[in-house]
Amino acid sequence: MAANENVVKNAHMVSKGYISAWADKRNVVDVLDLQEGRGYPSSYLSATVVNYVYDPNFLTRNLEQDYSLIESAGIPALVKLRKDEPLSEAEANAVIAFLDMHLDRGRYADRTKVRAPAVALRTDGRIEHTELALGDALLLSQSFQDVLRLTALGLEQWPWQVREATSLATGDGAVLLWRATDGAPITTISFPLSPTQLLVIGEDLPDNIPLNPLLAQNSKRWIVGVRGSLDFSKAAIIAAKRSQE
């Protein structure tokens, strides 16, 4: 089956409207590509771009269009949080959907080149051998019961706060899930809103938590920071270490 014709060539793996908060006056951010093992300055408009990354090979739903709708509602609500403005119930739900999308993208951020063999059963009974691309994997995962969905946690009823911070980075692993102990229920969600603002949903976090190292550990491919804040040499070090694991 042919992929959807309305695909996006230059698809962002971390939303450009979100990472614009890290850009300088020339629209430039620092980027670490942990998969390619390199760091570089880039316009936020072209940072974390992978051509046709969400184009399914077999399924036909337009995943990039789904993401675009979530971004269109979520990013204005994130801007309101940055301005310390209250959110409506609909805006809070838009933020939760955005965080869920960000988390979902991050799970597969290092699998853009992976093709998985699959056997598909057509509605007419025909069996077809095919390969699943990243877009297919993301679409299929939305039906998996064991995949965490933030939209199912009732976050709109949890306490929300925006904390001041210093020199926060972001990336595909920016949605951090906090538990009291391993295996315990999630009590807190944190997410950088900007280099100086951290969204905390749920129980408060202790001061002086090393957020950037935790974010780097949680990110599969992309880390973004303000210009001059990232050590480009670390991309190659992290990539080499992960290739040996």
Short mmCIF file of C-alpha atoms in Angstrom, two decimals:
data_model
loop_
_atom_site.label_atom_id
_atom_site.label_comp_id
_atom_site.label_asym_id
_atom_site.label_seq_id
_atom_site.Cartn_x
_atom_site.Cartn_y
_atom_site.Cartn_z
CA MET A 1 0.00 0.00 0.00
CA ALA A 2 1.40 3.41 -0.88
CA ALA A 3 2.20 5.83 1.92
CA ASN A 4 0.07 8.89 2.42
CA GLU A 5 0.77 11.46 -0.30
CA ASN A 6 0.40 14.40 2.09
CA VAL A 7 3.68 13.75 3.88
CA VAL A 8 6.06 16.36 5.21
CA LYS A 9 9.62 16.24 3.88
CA ASN A 10 11.33 18.32 6.57
CA ALA A 11 9.71 16.89 9.68
CA HIS A 12 10.88 18.06 13.11
CA MET A 13 11.45 15.42 15.76
CA VAL A 14 11.38 18.11 18.47
CA SER A 15 8.75 20.75 17.71
CA LYS A 16 10.25 23.90 16.20
CA GLY A 17 7.65 26.13 17.86
CA TYR A 18 8.77 24.72 21.20
CA ILE A 19 12.56 24.96 20.76
CA SER A 20 12.24 28.53 19.47
CA ALA A 21 12.40 29.53 23.16
CA TRP A 22 16.08 28.48 23.11
CA ALA A 23 16.96 30.53 20.00
CA ASP A 24 19.01 33.72 20.05
CA LYS A 25 18.22 36.89 18.10
CA ARG A 26 19.49 35.23 14.94
CA ASN A 27 17.20 32.23 15.54
CA VAL A 28 20.20 29.98 16.29
CA VAL A 29 20.37 27.16 18.85
CA ASP A 30 23.02 24.60 19.76
CA VAL A 31 22.23 21.02 18.77
CA LEU A 32 23.72 17.66 19.73
CA ASP A 33 22.86 14.78 17.43
CA LEU A 34 23.62 11.78 19.64
CA GLN A 35 22.98 9.29 16.85
CA GLU A 36 25.35 10.89 14.35
CA GLY A 37 27.82 11.84 17.09
CA ARG A 38 28.16 15.50 16.25
CA GLY A 39 27.21 18.92 17.57
CA TYR A 40 26.61 22.14 15.69
CA PRO A 41 24.80 25.49 15.73
CA SER A 42 21.59 25.53 13.73
CA SER A 43 18.56 27.67 13.03
CA TYR A 44 15.75 26.37 15.20
CA LEU A 45 13.73 26.17 11.98
CA SER A 46 15.95 23.34 10.71
CA ALA A 47 17.11 21.79 14.00
CA THR A 48 16.10 18.15 14.66
CA VAL A 49 14.78 17.79 11.12
CA VAL A 50 14.72 14.35 9.48
CA ASN A 51 13.29 14.01 5.99
CA TYR A 52 10.02 12.08 5.82
CA VAL A 53 10.61 10.73 9.32
CA TYR A 54 6.92 10.21 10.13
CA ASP A 55 5.96 8.90 6.69
CA PRO A 56 4.50 5.39 7.23
CA ASN A 57 5.62 2.67 4.86
CA PHE A 58 2.47 0.59 5.20
CA LEU A 59 -0.24 2.39 7.17
CA THR A 60 -2.04 5.34 5.61
CA ARG A 61 -2.92 7.74 8.43
CA ASN A 62 -1.16 11.10 8.24
CA LEU A 63 0.78 11.09 11.52
CA GLU A 64 2.50 14.40 10.83
CA GLN A 65 -0.90 16.05 10.41
CA ASP A 66 -1.97 14.61 13.78
CA TYR A 67 1.15 16.07 15.36
CA SER A 68 0.59 19.43 13.67
CA LEU A 69 -2.85 19.71 15.25
CA ILE A 70 -1.45 18.88 18.69
CA GLU A 71 1.31 21.48 18.26
CA SER A 72 -1.13 24.14 17.06
CA ALA A 73 -3.10 23.83 20.30
CA GLY A 74 -0.25 22.98 22.66
CA ILE A 75 2.42 25.56 21.85
CA PRO A 76 0.20 28.65 22.48
CA ALA A 77 -0.68 27.10 25.85
CA LEU A 78 3.03 26.60 26.62
CA VAL A 79 3.59 30.28 25.78
CA LYS A 80 0.90 31.23 28.32
CA LEU A 81 2.68 29.15 30.96
CA ARG A 82 5.92 30.97 30.18
CA LYS A 83 4.08 34.26 30.75
CA ASP A 84 2.62 32.98 34.05
CA GLU A 85 -0.90 33.24 32.66
CA PRO A 86 -3.63 30.84 33.86
CA LEU A 87 -4.78 28.08 31.53
CA SER A 88 -8.32 27.08 30.73
CA GLU A 89 -9.27 23.42 31.03
CA ALA A 90 -8.96 23.05 27.27
CA GLU A 91 -5.50 24.65 27.29
CA ALA A 92 -4.32 22.40 30.12
CA ASN A 93 -5.50 19.38 28.12
CA ALA A 94 -3.65 20.77 25.08
CA VAL A 95 -0.42 20.91 27.12
CA ILE A 96 -0.93 17.33 28.31
CA ALA A 97 -1.49 16.16 24.73
CA PHE A 98 1.66 18.01 23.66
CA LEU A 99 3.72 16.37 26.43
CA ASP A 100 2.31 12.98 25.49
CA MET A 101 3.27 13.56 21.85
CA HIS A 102 6.76 14.70 22.87
CA LEU A 103 7.19 11.62 25.05
CA ASP A 104 5.96 9.35 22.27
CA ARG A 105 8.31 10.86 19.69
CA GLY A 106 11.19 10.56 22.14
CA ARG A 107 10.68 6.83 22.62
CA TYR A 108 11.56 6.27 18.95
CA ALA A 109 13.92 9.18 18.25
CA ASP A 110 16.88 6.90 17.54
CA ARG A 111 14.94 4.57 15.24
CA THR A 112 14.53 6.75 12.17
CA LYS A 113 16.53 4.34 10.00
CA VAL A 114 15.08 1.13 11.39
CA ARG A 115 12.85 -0.99 9.17
CA ALA A 116 11.10 -3.91 10.83
CA PRO A 117 9.83 -6.88 8.79
CA ALA A 118 6.14 -7.57 9.31
CA VAL A 119 3.32 -9.75 8.05
CA ALA A 120 0.03 -7.94 7.44
CA LEU A 121 -3.40 -9.54 7.18
CA ARG A 122 -5.64 -7.61 4.81
CA THR A 123 -9.36 -7.24 5.37
CA ASP A 124 -9.94 -9.40 2.29
CA GLY A 125 -7.91 -12.21 3.83
CA ARG A 126 -4.73 -11.66 1.82
CA ILE A 127 -1.39 -11.94 3.67
CA GLU A 128 1.25 -9.40 2.72
CA HIS A 129 4.91 -9.25 3.70
CA THR A 130 6.06 -5.70 4.31
CA GLU A 131 8.39 -3.49 6.34
CA LEU A 132 7.35 -1.06 9.05
CA ALA A 133 8.95 2.39 9.20
CA LEU A 134 9.05 4.72 12.20
CA GLY A 135 5.68 6.21 11.27
CA ASP A 136 4.11 2.75 11.29
CA ALA A 137 5.67 1.93 14.67
CA LEU A 138 4.35 5.15 16.21
CA LEU A 139 0.87 4.60 14.84
CA LEU A 140 0.76 0.98 16.00
CA SER A 141 2.08 1.87 19.47
CA GLN A 142 -0.94 4.10 20.03
CA SER A 143 -3.04 0.95 20.40
CA PHE A 144 -0.66 -0.81 22.81
CA GLN A 145 -2.10 -1.04 26.32
CA ASP A 146 1.33 -1.24 27.99
CA VAL A 147 2.59 2.08 26.55
CA LEU A 148 2.24 4.91 29.07
CA ARG A 149 -0.11 7.70 27.99
CA LEU A 150 0.05 10.92 29.98
CA THR A 151 -3.50 11.69 28.91
CA ALA A 152 -4.66 8.76 31.05
CA LEU A 153 -3.03 9.97 34.31
CA GLY A 154 -5.48 12.78 35.11
CA LEU A 155 -2.71 15.40 35.09
CA GLU A 156 -5.24 18.20 34.74
CA GLN A 157 -6.16 17.52 38.38
CA TRP A 158 -2.56 17.54 39.66
CA PRO A 159 -0.84 20.69 40.98
CA TRP A 160 0.92 22.73 38.28
CA GLN A 161 3.76 25.17 38.80
CA VAL A 162 6.42 26.89 36.73
CA ARG A 163 9.74 27.00 38.56
CA GLU A 164 12.65 29.29 37.84
CA ALA A 165 15.76 27.52 36.60
CA THR A 166 19.15 28.25 35.09
CA SER A 167 20.54 27.18 31.71
CA LEU A 168 18.10 24.38 31.03
CA ALA A 169 18.60 22.35 27.88
CA THR A 170 15.87 20.38 26.16
CA GLY A 171 15.62 17.43 23.79
CA ASP A 172 13.59 14.45 22.74
CA GLY A 173 13.86 13.13 26.32
CA ALA A 174 12.73 16.35 27.97
CA VAL A 175 9.57 14.86 29.51
CA LEU A 176 10.90 13.38 32.75
CA LEU A 177 8.75 11.02 34.82
CA TRP A 178 9.41 10.97 38.55
CA ARG A 179 8.65 8.20 41.06
CA ALA A 180 9.45 7.86 44.75
CA THR A 181 11.08 4.47 44.06
CA ASP A 182 11.48 2.17 41.06
CA GLY A 183 8.16 0.61 40.18
CA ALA A 184 6.14 3.08 42.26
CA PRO A 185 3.41 5.19 40.63
CA ILE A 186 4.46 8.36 38.82
CA THR A 187 4.09 11.35 41.12
CA THR A 188 5.61 14.16 39.04
CA ILE A 189 6.12 15.18 35.42
CA SER A 190 8.74 17.82 34.59
CA PHE A 191 9.35 19.57 31.29
CA PRO A 192 11.55 22.57 30.37
CA LEU A 193 9.50 25.46 29.03
CA SER A 194 12.52 27.62 28.29
CA PRO A 195 16.16 27.88 29.41
CA THR A 196 14.95 29.52 32.64
CA GLN A 197 11.57 27.88 33.30
CA LEU A 198 10.64 24.35 34.31
CA LEU A 199 7.07 23.07 34.27
CA VAL A 200 6.40 20.75 37.21
CA ILE A 201 3.11 18.83 37.32
CA GLY A 202 2.40 16.87 40.49
CA GLU A 203 4.52 16.73 43.63
CA ASP A 204 7.28 19.33 43.96
CA LEU A 205 10.88 18.41 43.16
CA PRO A 206 13.88 18.97 45.46
CA ASP A 207 16.22 21.82 44.61
CA ASN A 208 19.50 21.21 42.83
CA ILE A 209 18.40 18.17 40.85
CA PRO A 210 20.83 17.72 37.92
CA LEU A 211 18.16 18.20 35.27
CA ASN A 212 20.44 18.58 32.24
CA PRO A 213 22.41 15.35 32.89
CA LEU A 214 19.14 13.49 33.47
CA LEU A 215 17.70 14.94 30.28
CA ALA A 216 20.81 13.92 28.33
CA GLN A 217 20.59 10.41 29.75
CA ASN A 218 16.91 10.20 28.80
CA SER A 219 17.31 11.62 25.27
CA LYS A 220 17.69 9.10 22.47
CA ARG A 221 19.01 11.46 19.78
CA TRP A 222 18.48 15.21 20.13
CA ILE A 223 19.63 17.73 22.74
CA VAL A 224 19.03 21.45 22.17
CA GLY A 225 20.45 24.38 24.13
CA VAL A 226 21.02 28.10 23.87
CA ARG A 227 23.93 29.17 21.70
CA GLY A 228 27.25 28.43 23.38
CA SER A 229 25.79 26.26 26.14
CA LEU A 230 26.49 22.76 24.79
CA ASP A 231 29.82 20.95 24.51
CA PHE A 232 29.74 19.65 20.93
CA SER A 233 32.45 17.05 21.65
CA LYS A 234 30.08 15.23 24.02
CA ALA A 235 27.89 14.12 21.12
CA ALA A 236 30.64 11.87 19.77
CA ILE A 237 31.49 10.57 23.26
CA ILE A 238 27.87 9.68 24.02
CA ALA A 239 27.36 8.11 20.58
CA ALA A 240 30.49 5.95 20.97
CA LYS A 241 29.44 4.84 24.46
CA ARG A 242 25.95 3.89 23.33
CA SER A 243 27.25 1.93 20.34
CA GLN A 244 29.17 -0.28 22.78
CA GLU A 245 26.20 -0.99 25.03
#
